Coordinates of C-alpha atoms in Angstrom, one line a residue:
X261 CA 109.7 71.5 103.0
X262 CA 110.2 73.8 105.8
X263 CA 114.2 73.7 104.9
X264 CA 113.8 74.8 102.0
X265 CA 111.8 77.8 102.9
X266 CA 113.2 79.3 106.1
X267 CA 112.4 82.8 105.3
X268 CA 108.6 82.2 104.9
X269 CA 108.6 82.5 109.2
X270 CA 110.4 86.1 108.7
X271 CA 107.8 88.5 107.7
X272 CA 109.0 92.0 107.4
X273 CA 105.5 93.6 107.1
X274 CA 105.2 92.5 111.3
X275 CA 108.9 93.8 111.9
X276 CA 108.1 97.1 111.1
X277 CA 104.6 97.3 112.3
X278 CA 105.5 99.6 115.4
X279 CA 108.0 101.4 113.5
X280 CA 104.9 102.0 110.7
X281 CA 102.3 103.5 113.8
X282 CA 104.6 106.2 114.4
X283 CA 104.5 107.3 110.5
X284 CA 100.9 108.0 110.2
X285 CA 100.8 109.8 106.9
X286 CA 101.9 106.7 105.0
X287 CA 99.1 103.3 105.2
X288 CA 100.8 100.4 106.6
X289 CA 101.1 96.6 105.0
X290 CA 98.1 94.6 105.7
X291 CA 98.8 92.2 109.3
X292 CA 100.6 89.1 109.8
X293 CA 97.7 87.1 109.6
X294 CA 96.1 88.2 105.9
X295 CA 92.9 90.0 106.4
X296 CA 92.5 92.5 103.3
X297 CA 92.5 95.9 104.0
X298 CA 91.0 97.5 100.9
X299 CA 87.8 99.4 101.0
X300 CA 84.5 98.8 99.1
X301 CA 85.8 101.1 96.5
X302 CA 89.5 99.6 96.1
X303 CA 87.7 96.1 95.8
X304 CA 85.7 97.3 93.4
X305 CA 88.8 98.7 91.5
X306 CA 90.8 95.7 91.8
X307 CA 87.9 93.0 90.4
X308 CA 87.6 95.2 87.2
X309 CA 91.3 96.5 86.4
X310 CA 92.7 93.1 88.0
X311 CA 90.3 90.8 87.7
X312 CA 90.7 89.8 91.6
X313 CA 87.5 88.5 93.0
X314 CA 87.5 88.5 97.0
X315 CA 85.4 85.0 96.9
X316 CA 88.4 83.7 95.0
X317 CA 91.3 85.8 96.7
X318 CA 93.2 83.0 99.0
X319 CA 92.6 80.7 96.2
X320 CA 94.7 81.7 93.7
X321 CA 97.3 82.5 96.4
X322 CA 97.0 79.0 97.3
X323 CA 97.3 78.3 93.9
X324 CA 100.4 80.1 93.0
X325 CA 101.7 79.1 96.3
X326 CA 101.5 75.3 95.1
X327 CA 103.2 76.2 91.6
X328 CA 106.0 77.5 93.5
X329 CA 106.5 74.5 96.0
X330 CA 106.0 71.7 92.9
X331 CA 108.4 74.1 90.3
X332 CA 110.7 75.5 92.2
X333 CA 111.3 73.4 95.6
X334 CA 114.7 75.2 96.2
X335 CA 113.5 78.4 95.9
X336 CA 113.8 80.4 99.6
X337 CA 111.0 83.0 99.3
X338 CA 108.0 84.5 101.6
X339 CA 105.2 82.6 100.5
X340 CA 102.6 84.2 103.2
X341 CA 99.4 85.4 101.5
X342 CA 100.1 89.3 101.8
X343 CA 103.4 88.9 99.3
X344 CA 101.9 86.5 97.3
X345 CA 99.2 88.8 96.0
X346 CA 101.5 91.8 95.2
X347 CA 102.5 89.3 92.5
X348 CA 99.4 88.5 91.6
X349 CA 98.4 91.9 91.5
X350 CA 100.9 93.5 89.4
X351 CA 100.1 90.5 86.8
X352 CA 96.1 90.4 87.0
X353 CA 96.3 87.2 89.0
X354 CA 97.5 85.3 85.8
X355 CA 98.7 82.9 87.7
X356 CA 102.0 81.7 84.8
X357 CA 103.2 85.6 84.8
X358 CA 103.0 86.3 88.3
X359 CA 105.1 83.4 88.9
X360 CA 107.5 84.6 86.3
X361 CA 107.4 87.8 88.0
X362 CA 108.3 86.3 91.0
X363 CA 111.6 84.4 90.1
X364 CA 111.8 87.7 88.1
X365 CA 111.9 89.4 91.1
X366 CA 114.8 87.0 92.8
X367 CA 116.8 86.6 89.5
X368 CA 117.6 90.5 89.6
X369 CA 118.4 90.4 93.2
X370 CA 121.2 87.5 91.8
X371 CA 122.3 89.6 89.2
X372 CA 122.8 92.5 90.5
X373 CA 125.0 91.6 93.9
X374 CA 126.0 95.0 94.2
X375 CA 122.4 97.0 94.6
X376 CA 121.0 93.8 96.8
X377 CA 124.1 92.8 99.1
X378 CA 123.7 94.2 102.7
X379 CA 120.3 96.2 101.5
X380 CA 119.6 98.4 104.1
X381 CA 118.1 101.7 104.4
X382 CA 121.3 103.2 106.7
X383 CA 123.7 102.1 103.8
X384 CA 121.7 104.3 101.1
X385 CA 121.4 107.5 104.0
X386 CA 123.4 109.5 102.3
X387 CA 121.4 109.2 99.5
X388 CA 118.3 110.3 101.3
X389 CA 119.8 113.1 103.2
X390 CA 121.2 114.5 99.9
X391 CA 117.5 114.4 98.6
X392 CA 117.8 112.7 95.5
X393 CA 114.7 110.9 96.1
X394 CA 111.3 111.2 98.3
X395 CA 107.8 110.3 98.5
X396 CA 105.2 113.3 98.3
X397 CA 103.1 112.8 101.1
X398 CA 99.6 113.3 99.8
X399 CA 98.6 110.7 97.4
X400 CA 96.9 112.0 94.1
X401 CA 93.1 111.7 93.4
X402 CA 93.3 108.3 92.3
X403 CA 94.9 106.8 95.2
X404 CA 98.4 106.7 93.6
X405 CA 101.4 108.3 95.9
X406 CA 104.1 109.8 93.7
X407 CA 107.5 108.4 93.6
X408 CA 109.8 112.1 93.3
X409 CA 113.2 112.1 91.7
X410 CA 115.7 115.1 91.7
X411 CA 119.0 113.5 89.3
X412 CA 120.3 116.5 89.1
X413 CA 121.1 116.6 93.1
X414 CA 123.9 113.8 92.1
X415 CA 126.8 114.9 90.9
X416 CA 129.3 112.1 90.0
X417 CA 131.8 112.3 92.3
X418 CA 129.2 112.2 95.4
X419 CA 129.3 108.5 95.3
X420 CA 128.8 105.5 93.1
X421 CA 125.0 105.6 90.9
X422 CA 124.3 102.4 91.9
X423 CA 123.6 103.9 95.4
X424 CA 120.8 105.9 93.6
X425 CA 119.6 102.4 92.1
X426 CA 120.0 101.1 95.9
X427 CA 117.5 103.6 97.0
X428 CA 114.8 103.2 94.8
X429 CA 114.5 100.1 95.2
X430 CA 114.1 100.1 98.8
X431 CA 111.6 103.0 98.6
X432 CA 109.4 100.7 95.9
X433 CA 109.7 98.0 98.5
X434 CA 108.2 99.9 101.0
X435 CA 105.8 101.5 98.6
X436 CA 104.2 98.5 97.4
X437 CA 103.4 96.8 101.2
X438 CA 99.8 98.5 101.2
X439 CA 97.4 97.0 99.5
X440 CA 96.3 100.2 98.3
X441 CA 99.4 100.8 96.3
X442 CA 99.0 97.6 95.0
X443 CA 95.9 98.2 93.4
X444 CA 96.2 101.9 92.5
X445 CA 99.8 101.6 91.5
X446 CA 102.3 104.7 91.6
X447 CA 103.4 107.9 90.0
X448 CA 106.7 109.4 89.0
X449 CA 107.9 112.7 89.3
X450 CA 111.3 113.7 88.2
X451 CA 112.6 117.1 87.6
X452 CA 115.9 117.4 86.0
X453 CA 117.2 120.9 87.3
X454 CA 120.7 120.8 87.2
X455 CA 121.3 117.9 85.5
X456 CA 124.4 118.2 83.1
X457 CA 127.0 115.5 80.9
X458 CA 128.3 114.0 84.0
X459 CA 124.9 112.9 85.1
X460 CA 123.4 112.1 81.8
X461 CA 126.3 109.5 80.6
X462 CA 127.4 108.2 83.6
X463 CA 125.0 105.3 84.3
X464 CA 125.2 104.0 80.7
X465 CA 123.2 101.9 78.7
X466 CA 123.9 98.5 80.5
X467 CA 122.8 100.0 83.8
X468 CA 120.2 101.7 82.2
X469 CA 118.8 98.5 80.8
X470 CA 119.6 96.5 83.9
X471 CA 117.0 99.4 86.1
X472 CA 114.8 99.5 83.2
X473 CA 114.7 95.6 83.2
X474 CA 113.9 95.2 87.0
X475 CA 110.9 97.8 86.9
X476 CA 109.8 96.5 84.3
X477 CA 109.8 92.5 84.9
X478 CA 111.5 92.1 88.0
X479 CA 109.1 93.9 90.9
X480 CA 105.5 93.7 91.5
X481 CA 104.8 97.5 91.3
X482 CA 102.8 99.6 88.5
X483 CA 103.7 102.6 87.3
X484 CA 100.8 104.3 85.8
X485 CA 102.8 107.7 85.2
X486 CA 106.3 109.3 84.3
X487 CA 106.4 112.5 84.9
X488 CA 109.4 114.7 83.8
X489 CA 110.0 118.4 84.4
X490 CA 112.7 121.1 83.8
X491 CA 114.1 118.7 81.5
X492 CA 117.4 119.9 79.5
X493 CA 117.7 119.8 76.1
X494 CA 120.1 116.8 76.8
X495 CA 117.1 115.2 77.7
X496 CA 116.8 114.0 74.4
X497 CA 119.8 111.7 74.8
X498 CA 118.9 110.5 78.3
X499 CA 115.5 109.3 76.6
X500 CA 117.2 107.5 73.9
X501 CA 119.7 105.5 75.8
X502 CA 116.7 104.1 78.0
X503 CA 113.5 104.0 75.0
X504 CA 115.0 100.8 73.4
X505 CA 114.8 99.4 76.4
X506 CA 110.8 100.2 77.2
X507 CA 107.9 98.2 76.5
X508 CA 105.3 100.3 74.0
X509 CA 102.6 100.8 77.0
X510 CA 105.4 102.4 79.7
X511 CA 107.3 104.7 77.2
X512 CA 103.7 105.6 76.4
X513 CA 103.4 106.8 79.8
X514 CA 106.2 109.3 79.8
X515 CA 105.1 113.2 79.4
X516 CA 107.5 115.9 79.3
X517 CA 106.6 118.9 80.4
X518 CA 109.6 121.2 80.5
X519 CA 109.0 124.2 82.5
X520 CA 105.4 124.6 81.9
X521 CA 104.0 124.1 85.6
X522 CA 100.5 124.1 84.1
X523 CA 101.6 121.2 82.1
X524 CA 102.3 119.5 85.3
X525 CA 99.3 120.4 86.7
X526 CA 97.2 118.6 84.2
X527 CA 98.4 115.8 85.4
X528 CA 99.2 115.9 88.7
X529 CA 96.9 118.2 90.6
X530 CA 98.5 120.8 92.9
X531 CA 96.9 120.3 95.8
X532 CA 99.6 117.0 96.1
X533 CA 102.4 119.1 94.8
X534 CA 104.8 121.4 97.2
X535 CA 104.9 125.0 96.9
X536 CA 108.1 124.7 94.9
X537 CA 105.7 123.4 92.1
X538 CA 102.8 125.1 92.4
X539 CA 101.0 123.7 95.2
X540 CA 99.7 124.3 98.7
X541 CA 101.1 121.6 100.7
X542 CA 104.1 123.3 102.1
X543 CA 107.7 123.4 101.1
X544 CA 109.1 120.3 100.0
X545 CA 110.5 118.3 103.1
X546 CA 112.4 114.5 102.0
X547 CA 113.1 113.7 105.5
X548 CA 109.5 112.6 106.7
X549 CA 110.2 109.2 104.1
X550 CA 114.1 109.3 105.4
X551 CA 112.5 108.5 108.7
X552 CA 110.0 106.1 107.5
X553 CA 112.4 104.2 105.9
X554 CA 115.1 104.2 108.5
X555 CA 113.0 103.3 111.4
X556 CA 112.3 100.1 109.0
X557 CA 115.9 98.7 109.4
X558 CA 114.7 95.7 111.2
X559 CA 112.4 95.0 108.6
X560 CA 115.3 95.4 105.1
X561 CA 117.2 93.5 107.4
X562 CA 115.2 90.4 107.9
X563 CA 114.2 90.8 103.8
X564 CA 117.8 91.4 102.5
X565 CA 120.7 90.4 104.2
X566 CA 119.9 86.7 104.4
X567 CA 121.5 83.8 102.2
X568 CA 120.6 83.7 98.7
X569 CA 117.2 83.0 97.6
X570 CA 118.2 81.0 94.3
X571 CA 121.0 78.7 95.4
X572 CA 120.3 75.7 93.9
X573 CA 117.5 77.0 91.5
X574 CA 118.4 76.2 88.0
X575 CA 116.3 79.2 85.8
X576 CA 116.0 79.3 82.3
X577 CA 119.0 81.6 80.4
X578 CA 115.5 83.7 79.0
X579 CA 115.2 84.8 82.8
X580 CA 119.0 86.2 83.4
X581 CA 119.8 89.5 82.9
X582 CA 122.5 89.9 80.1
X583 CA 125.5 89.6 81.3
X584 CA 129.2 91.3 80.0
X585 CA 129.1 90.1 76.6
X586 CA 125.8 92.2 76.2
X587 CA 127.4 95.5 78.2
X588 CA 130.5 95.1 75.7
X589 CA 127.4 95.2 72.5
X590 CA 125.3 98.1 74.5
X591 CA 128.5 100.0 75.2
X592 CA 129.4 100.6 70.8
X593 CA 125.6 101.5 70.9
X594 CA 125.9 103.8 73.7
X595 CA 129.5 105.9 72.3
X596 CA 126.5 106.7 69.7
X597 CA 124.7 107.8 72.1
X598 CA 126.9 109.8 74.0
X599 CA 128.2 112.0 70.7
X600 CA 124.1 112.9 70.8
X601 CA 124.4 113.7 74.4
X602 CA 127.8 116.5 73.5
X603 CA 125.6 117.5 70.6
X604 CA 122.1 118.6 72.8
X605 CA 124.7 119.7 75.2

């Protein structure tokens, strides 16, 4: 059995541990060896939002651990106790959806060659230093650290989009190590200064579905918030080329706020906020989580530039992402879509 699972021995969460001491603003993933690392409070939190209960804990990770060994033999996945539970986690330790979540999870990573092949955080630095994305470095009062977008730093002939996509993902991966996150889940912030056409219809509705899809169904993270400020009046079109795509509960989490920092405030408190936005904490500075993540090189290394999880896993056709014959449907929708994009503009 151990053939068929030769990354379970590569734990990234140990790679990166010394890399992790020197970043001590952000919590670090629990240790090699489970132990949880919650407090009294956070364990409190988890047994009512998530139904975990501690007596029970390594149990259901066993459990889930067995339903992936008799299902899914083939599959090459970490199946150490501290990954298990994100999945359990993100699907209140229902044991047939986080299961689903989990070849979720590797089905994207299939589908989408491009965003996963040679993931690293030095391929995506430009990215970073350009300051398209950070992580605030205060969490807010509910635990929750806050995801922060700027699209309209991207202009279209920077680089590819799928670099942004390439990103992101590598921040959530390195968001949702701590148990913490885990339990309190995230918030994002994106304000849409300076975003334009070129930005707003470049990405198109069949990448728009396939990012929409993977935070969605395909990675172990919740997002309890949108948050979206300075938007344009294009904003209207972005929104409709991603809502179809949206479960009820998430696009019910979205809140626009335009320009209205008191708006924002309501929501997210300013003492977590940068003086740019209203807050105390100092100008805003995106190169403390450059360094985080590129000191954890090792560690993307180890979890993303190894053979493919799913060769030899047969998944049902429910589980793939669409693939061209769906772009070519999305595509009529989205020359719709783009005429309401020239129209706000």
């Amino acid at each position: 059995m151990a053939d068929h699972h030769d990354l379970v021995s590569l734990l990234p969460p140990q790679a990166c541990g010394a890399a992790a001491a020197g970043h001590s603003w952000f919590p670090g993933p629990p240790p090699p060896k489970y132990s949880c690392t919650l407090t009294p409070e956070l364990v409190a939190k988890a047994r009512e939002e998530l139904q975990e209960k501690p007596e029970w804990r390594l149990r259901d990770v066993q459990a889930l651990r067995d339903m992936i060994l008799k299902e899914h033999p083939n599959l090459r996945t970490r199946l150490d106790d501290a990954f298990l539970l994100r999945f359990l986690r993100a699907r209140k330790f229902d044991y047939d959806r986080a299961l689903q979540l989990l070849l979720n999870y590797h089905a994207g990573r299939k589908a989408w060659p491009e965003v996963f092949q040679d993931l690293k955080p030095s391929t995506v630095k430009h990215v970073l230093d350009l300051g398209f994305l950070t992580v605030l470095p205060r969490p807010d009062p509910n635990g929750r650290y806050i995801l922060f977008l700027r699209p309209g730093k991207w202009k279209a002939d920077d680089y590819p989009f799928v670099d942004n996509v390439r990103a992101i993902y590598l921040t959530l991966e390195k968001l949702i190590q701590p148990e913490e996150t885990q339990v309190n889940g995230i918030v994002i912030l994106a304000d849409y200064t300076g975003v334009g056409m070129s930005q707003a219809s470049n990405p198109g509705p069949f990448l728009a579905k396939k990012v929409v899809s993977i935070l969605q169904d395909g990675f172990p993270i919740r997002i309890k918030a949108v948050n979206i400020i300075n938007e344009p009046r294009i904003f209207k079109g972005i929104f409709a080329l991603i809502k179809p795509f949206l479960k009820e509960k998430m696009a019910e989490r979205y809140v626009l706020h335009g320009s209205d920092l008191r708006s924002l405030h309501r929501n997210i408190p300013p003492s977590v906020l940068p003086e740019e936005y209203g807050g105390p904490a100092g100008r805003l500075d995106v190169s403390a989580w450059s360094r985080l993540l590129l000191d954890c090189e090792e560690e993307f290394i180890v979890e993303f530039c190894q053979p493919d999880p799913l060769e030899g896993v047969v998944l049902p056709e429910s589980m793939l992402f669409d693939g061209e014959e769906a772009a070519g449907k999305e595509e009529d929708t989205f020359r719709g879509l783009r005429s309401q994009l020239y129209y706000c503009y």
